[in-house]
Structure formats: structure tokens, C-alpha cells
Coordinates of C-alpha atoms and ligand atoms in Angstrom, one line a residue:
M1 CA 28.4 10.5 5.3
N2 CA 31.2 7.8 5.6
K3 CA 30.7 7.1 1.8
S4 CA 30.8 10.5 0.7
A5 CA 33.8 11.2 3.1
A6 CA 36.0 8.5 1.6
R7 CA 35.3 9.7 -1.9
I8 CA 37.1 13.0 -1.1
C9 CA 39.8 11.6 0.7
L10 CA 38.7 12.6 4.1
P11 CA 38.8 10.2 7.0
T12 CA 36.0 7.7 7.6
F13 CA 34.8 7.0 11.2
E14 CA 32.6 4.6 13.5
S15 CA 29.0 5.5 12.7
D16 CA 28.0 4.1 15.9
E17 CA 30.5 6.1 18.1
L18 CA 29.2 9.3 15.9
I19 CA 25.5 8.5 16.5
K20 CA 26.6 8.4 20.6
L21 CA 28.3 11.8 20.2
I22 CA 25.3 13.2 18.5
G23 CA 23.2 11.8 21.5
K24 CA 25.5 13.6 24.0
L25 CA 25.2 16.9 22.0
I26 CA 21.3 16.8 21.8
E27 CA 21.2 15.9 25.6
Q28 CA 23.4 19.1 26.2
D29 CA 21.1 21.0 23.7
K30 CA 17.8 19.7 24.6
H31 CA 16.7 23.3 25.5
L32 CA 17.0 24.2 22.1
V33 CA 14.5 21.3 20.8
P34 CA 11.4 23.3 19.8
Q35 CA 8.1 22.0 21.0
G36 CA 4.8 21.6 18.6
Q37 CA 3.9 19.5 16.0
G38 CA 6.4 19.7 12.9
Y39 CA 8.9 21.7 14.5
S40 CA 12.3 19.9 15.1
L41 CA 15.9 20.3 16.0
Y42 CA 17.9 19.9 12.7
I43 CA 20.9 17.9 12.9
R44 CA 23.6 18.2 10.5
P45 CA 26.9 16.5 10.9
T46 CA 29.5 18.0 8.6
M47 CA 33.1 17.3 7.9
I48 CA 36.0 19.5 6.3
G49 CA 39.4 19.2 5.4
T50 CA 41.6 21.8 7.7
S51 CA 45.2 21.6 6.2
E52 CA 46.8 24.7 6.0
G53 CA 48.2 25.2 2.5
L54 CA 47.4 26.1 -0.9
G55 CA 48.3 22.9 -3.0
V56 CA 45.9 20.3 -4.5
G57 CA 46.4 17.3 -2.1
Y58 CA 44.3 14.9 0.5
P59 CA 43.9 16.4 3.7
D60 CA 46.2 15.6 6.7
K61 CA 43.7 17.2 9.2
A62 CA 39.8 17.2 9.0
L63 CA 37.2 18.6 11.4
L64 CA 34.0 16.5 12.1
Y65 CA 31.4 18.9 13.8
V66 CA 27.6 18.7 13.9
I67 CA 25.4 21.7 13.6
C68 CA 22.1 21.6 15.5
S69 CA 19.3 24.2 14.5
P70 CA 15.6 24.7 15.8
V71 CA 13.4 24.7 12.6
G72 CA 10.1 25.2 12.2
P73 CA 7.4 23.0 10.3
Y74 CA 8.2 22.9 6.8
Y75 CA 4.6 22.9 5.9
K76 CA 3.0 25.5 8.1
T77 CA -0.3 25.2 6.7
G78 CA -0.3 21.6 5.2
F79 CA 1.4 20.5 2.0
K80 CA 1.8 23.0 -0.7
A81 CA 2.4 21.3 -3.9
V82 CA 5.3 22.8 -6.3
R83 CA 5.8 23.5 -10.0
L84 CA 8.8 22.1 -11.4
E85 CA 11.0 22.9 -14.5
A86 CA 12.1 19.8 -16.6
T87 CA 15.7 20.8 -17.1
D88 CA 18.0 19.4 -19.7
Y89 CA 20.3 22.4 -20.3
A90 CA 22.2 21.7 -17.0
T91 CA 23.2 18.5 -15.5
R92 CA 23.2 17.8 -12.0
A93 CA 25.2 14.5 -12.0
W94 CA 26.6 12.1 -14.5
P95 CA 28.1 8.6 -14.6
G96 CA 31.5 8.3 -12.7
G97 CA 31.0 11.8 -11.1
V98 CA 30.2 12.4 -7.6
G99 CA 26.4 13.2 -7.7
D100 CA 25.9 10.2 -5.8
K101 CA 27.7 11.5 -2.9
K102 CA 26.6 14.3 -0.3
L103 CA 29.3 17.0 -1.1
G104 CA 28.7 20.8 -0.9
A105 CA 30.4 20.7 -4.2
N106 CA 27.1 19.3 -5.6
Y107 CA 24.9 22.2 -4.7
A108 CA 26.7 25.3 -5.6
P109 CA 26.2 24.4 -9.4
C110 CA 22.6 23.9 -8.9
I111 CA 21.6 27.3 -7.6
L112 CA 21.9 29.1 -11.0
P113 CA 19.6 27.1 -12.8
Q114 CA 17.3 27.0 -9.9
L115 CA 17.0 31.0 -10.2
Q116 CA 16.5 30.6 -13.9
A117 CA 13.7 28.2 -13.3
A118 CA 12.4 30.6 -10.8
K119 CA 12.3 33.4 -13.2
R120 CA 9.8 31.3 -15.3
G121 CA 7.7 30.6 -12.1
Y122 CA 9.1 27.2 -11.1
Q123 CA 10.1 26.6 -7.6
Q124 CA 12.6 23.6 -8.6
N125 CA 14.5 21.8 -11.2
L126 CA 13.4 18.3 -12.4
W127 CA 16.9 17.2 -13.2
L128 CA 17.0 15.4 -16.5
F129 CA 20.0 13.1 -17.7
G130 CA 21.2 12.0 -21.2
P131 CA 19.8 11.9 -24.6
E132 CA 16.7 9.6 -23.4
K133 CA 15.9 12.6 -20.9
H134 CA 15.9 10.2 -18.1
I135 CA 14.3 11.7 -14.8
T136 CA 16.7 11.5 -11.9
E137 CA 16.1 14.0 -9.3
V138 CA 14.1 17.1 -8.2
G139 CA 16.3 20.1 -6.4
T140 CA 18.0 18.4 -3.9
M141 CA 15.5 15.5 -3.3
N142 CA 15.0 11.9 -4.8
V143 CA 11.7 11.9 -6.7
F144 CA 8.7 9.3 -7.1
F145 CA 6.1 9.0 -9.8
V146 CA 3.0 7.0 -9.6
F147 CA 1.7 5.6 -12.7
K148 CA -1.2 3.5 -14.1
D149 CA 0.1 0.5 -15.4
E150 CA -1.8 -0.3 -18.7
K151 CA -0.9 -4.0 -18.7
S152 CA -1.6 -5.2 -15.4
G153 CA -4.2 -2.4 -14.5
K154 CA -2.1 -2.0 -11.4
K155 CA -0.7 1.2 -9.9
E156 CA 3.2 1.7 -10.1
L157 CA 5.6 3.5 -7.8
V158 CA 8.8 4.5 -9.7
T159 CA 11.8 6.0 -8.8
A160 CA 15.2 5.9 -10.6
P161 CA 17.9 3.1 -9.9
L162 CA 20.9 3.9 -8.0
D163 CA 23.2 4.0 -10.9
G164 CA 25.7 6.5 -9.7
T165 CA 23.8 9.5 -11.0
I166 CA 21.3 9.6 -7.7
L167 CA 22.1 10.6 -4.2
E168 CA 21.0 7.4 -2.3
G169 CA 18.5 9.2 0.2
V170 CA 17.6 7.9 3.5
T171 CA 14.0 9.0 2.6
R172 CA 13.9 7.5 -0.7
D173 CA 15.2 4.1 1.0
S174 CA 12.7 4.6 3.8
I175 CA 9.8 5.1 1.1
L176 CA 10.8 2.1 -0.8
N177 CA 10.8 -0.2 2.4
L178 CA 7.5 1.0 3.6
A179 CA 5.8 0.9 0.2
K180 CA 6.9 -2.9 -0.2
E181 CA 5.8 -3.5 3.6
K182 CA 2.5 -1.6 3.4
L183 CA 1.4 -1.7 -0.2
D184 CA -1.0 -4.8 -1.6
P185 CA 1.3 -6.4 -4.3
K186 CA -2.1 -7.0 -5.8
E187 CA -2.8 -3.6 -6.5
W188 CA 1.1 -2.3 -6.7
I189 CA 4.2 -2.6 -8.7
I190 CA 7.3 -0.9 -6.9
S191 CA 10.0 0.1 -9.5
E192 CA 13.5 1.2 -9.4
R193 CA 13.9 1.7 -12.9
Y194 CA 14.8 4.2 -15.7
Y195 CA 11.8 6.5 -16.9
S196 CA 11.9 9.8 -18.9
I197 CA 10.3 13.0 -19.1
N198 CA 8.7 11.8 -22.6
E199 CA 7.0 8.8 -20.7
V200 CA 5.6 11.1 -18.1
A201 CA 4.2 13.2 -21.0
E202 CA 2.7 10.4 -22.7
K203 CA 1.3 9.0 -19.4
A204 CA -0.2 12.5 -18.4
E205 CA -1.9 12.4 -21.9
K206 CA -3.5 9.1 -21.5
N207 CA -4.5 9.9 -17.7
E208 CA -2.2 7.2 -16.6
L209 CA -0.1 9.9 -14.6
L210 CA -1.4 9.7 -11.1
E211 CA 1.1 11.4 -8.6
A212 CA 4.5 13.0 -8.4
F213 CA 6.6 13.7 -5.2
G214 CA 9.8 14.6 -4.1
A215 CA 11.5 12.8 -1.2
G216 CA 14.1 14.2 1.3
T217 CA 14.8 14.5 4.8
A218 CA 13.5 18.4 5.5
A219 CA 10.3 18.1 3.7
V220 CA 9.8 14.1 3.9
V221 CA 7.5 14.3 0.8
S222 CA 6.9 17.3 -1.4
P223 CA 4.2 16.9 -3.7
I224 CA 4.4 18.3 -7.4
K225 CA 1.4 19.8 -9.3
E226 CA 3.0 20.7 -12.6
I227 CA 6.2 20.2 -14.7
G228 CA 7.0 22.6 -17.4
W229 CA 8.7 20.8 -20.5
N230 CA 8.4 21.6 -24.1
G231 CA 6.9 24.9 -23.7
K232 CA 3.9 23.2 -22.1
D233 CA 2.8 22.3 -18.4
I234 CA 2.3 18.8 -17.5
K235 CA -0.4 18.6 -14.8
V236 CA 0.0 16.1 -12.2
P237 CA -3.4 15.3 -10.6
L238 CA -4.3 16.3 -6.8
L239 CA -6.8 15.1 -4.5
P240 CA -10.0 17.3 -5.0
G241 CA -9.6 20.6 -3.0
E242 CA -6.2 19.2 -1.6
Q243 CA -2.4 19.8 -2.5
S244 CA -1.4 16.2 -3.0
G245 CA -2.3 12.6 -4.1
Q246 CA -3.5 9.9 -1.8
L247 CA -0.2 8.1 -1.6
T248 CA 1.9 11.2 -1.0
K249 CA -0.5 11.8 2.5
D250 CA -0.3 8.3 3.4
I251 CA 3.6 8.5 3.0
A252 CA 3.8 11.4 5.0
K253 CA 1.6 9.9 7.8
W254 CA 3.7 6.4 7.9
I255 CA 7.1 8.2 8.5
A256 CA 5.6 11.0 10.7
D257 CA 4.2 8.1 13.1
I258 CA 7.5 6.6 13.2
Q259 CA 9.5 9.9 13.9
Y260 CA 7.1 10.7 16.6
G261 CA 7.5 7.4 18.3
R262 CA 3.7 6.3 17.7
V263 CA 5.2 3.3 15.4
K264 CA 8.2 1.5 16.0
H265 CA 10.2 0.4 12.9
G266 CA 13.4 -1.5 13.5
N267 CA 16.5 0.7 14.3
W268 CA 15.1 3.8 12.4
S269 CA 14.5 5.8 15.6
R270 CA 17.0 6.1 18.5
V271 CA 16.2 7.5 22.1
V272 CA 19.1 9.6 23.0
A273 CA 18.9 8.4 26.7
D274 CA 19.5 4.7 25.7
L275 CA 22.5 5.7 23.3
D276 CA 25.6 5.0 25.8
Ligands
PLP301 C1 20.0 15.2 0.4 C2 19.8 14.8 -0.9 C3 18.6 13.9 -1.2 C4 17.7 13.5 0.0 O1 18.5 12.7 0.8 P1 17.7 12.2 2.3 O2 18.9 11.2 2.9 O3 16.7 11.8 2.0 O4 17.8 13.5 2.9 C5 18.3 13.7 -2.4 N1 19.0 14.2 -3.3 C6 20.1 15.0 -3.3 C7 20.8 15.5 -4.3 C8 20.5 15.2 -1.8 O5 21.5 16.2 -1.9

């Protein structure tokens, strides 16, 4: 949030102080925290400039506020794998732009392509970039693929590198960290590298496309079952009778265990009562 604020000339703040204030707010609003597995209090810190005037300039006043809203489970009846439309006619982010910052301005232009994809039966856009058709993100989430690596015979977990066109999501970072801790390097390669929709299509042809999922705070992981590209649908395998692959399922559990306090992982979780 501080990096995003700094990019648009909003003031930055002491992270730990904001976390303490959020603790106080949750303490006051704890009657709003919904009970039950998968239910949560969504916490959305926000900052806006509040200068009065019509000119274009940096704000001399700003408001930092925190929205709390009780939300139900993202998946009420377990995972629901989605169909994506690989999108190269619209661009979400570009080098030197602000696509790596969490700004409202990055969302509005993505709604029309999403509606267009929805008309063709796809829930989200798979954002491609450049002549190479690199895969960047899905909707408003980071995206991961699992391939079979022909050379080593290992499996490869792949996501795009943080080159300024990718939002550096906390969920993306958590998944990379957990994968490095938990997956056996004799069986797995974990890569932040460029890869294209053409590579995914080729791998699918050779049965080397194993899994694909989006990653972000709200859903944690969101399995992908099909990708529309070049007039065809690339099929992503799912476990028999299920809505995701095995790694997607494992990651959802690793993260839920930390969120529910069943497993401790460094400072990833804070107890509100311990905050001041
Ligand atoms: C919010 C967001 C993400 C996910 O970030 P998290 O910190 O994991 O919630 C990924 N991509 C875009 C474009 C986003 O806006």
C-alpha cells in the first residue's frame, strides 16, 4: 500500500502503526466478524486525496480509512473451476506503467473486456502481454501454471516475474514461499519466468499441462479448467470428479491452516489482542 501511495503522490505511513489501528478497529467491530468456516471480516485499507480544487496536482490532504465488511465463503460448495479468455486485444499493464500498484485506476479499464469475455461464456480474462503473448495475470489475480518438464521429468510451478507489469500480490508471494518450503526439490522446479500462451497451448497438446490457478486474497486460489485461445479451448486437467488439481488443493489447505491459526508461520498472522 505504501509503494502504491508513493507512486501517486499520496503520503506514506508507518506500516506497524496502521496495523495497530486496524487491530483497534477490529476490536471495536468484533461483533461483525461472522462465524463459520470460510466466513470472514474483509478488511480493506484505502487512501484517497481530498484536496479541494479542479487542477491536476499532488494532493495536499489525504484520507486513509479502513473498510470492514463481513463476507461469506468465496466457495460455498467447494472449488468451482473457471473458464478464461486469453486476451490480447486489451492490455492490463505495461512496462513503465502502474500495473504493479494497487490503484483503483487499474480496475475500471478491465471491466469492459471482462464483460466481453462473459458474453462469450468466459468468467475472466487471462491477460497477455506483448508480441510474445506472455501470460501476466488473470482478472485481478496473479496466476500460476503447473507443467511437466520434459528434460528433467520434474514438475514445474511457474508464475510470471515481477518486472513492473505484475501486481506483487501477497498471495503470490506466500505461495512461492510455501512451495519452496514444502515441495520436494527432487520432484519440483519453482520458477518465476516468462511463459506464453503458445507455450501453454503446446504443453497442453503434449499432455504436459498439469494445473492452472489464479491467486489472490479473496479466493486464495481459484482453479482454471479451460482457456479460450485462437478459437479453441485449451483444457486444463482436474482431479477425477473434482474442480481442481492436487497442488491447488494442497495450497488452499496450507494457507487455510495458517489463516485459522492451526499452523504458525512467522509474522503472517497477528493476534489483535497482542497488537499494542
Ligand atoms: C489485488 C491484486 C492481486 C492479488 O494480490 P493479493 O495481495 O494476493 O490479494 C493480483 N493482481 C492484481 C491485478 C490485483 O489487483
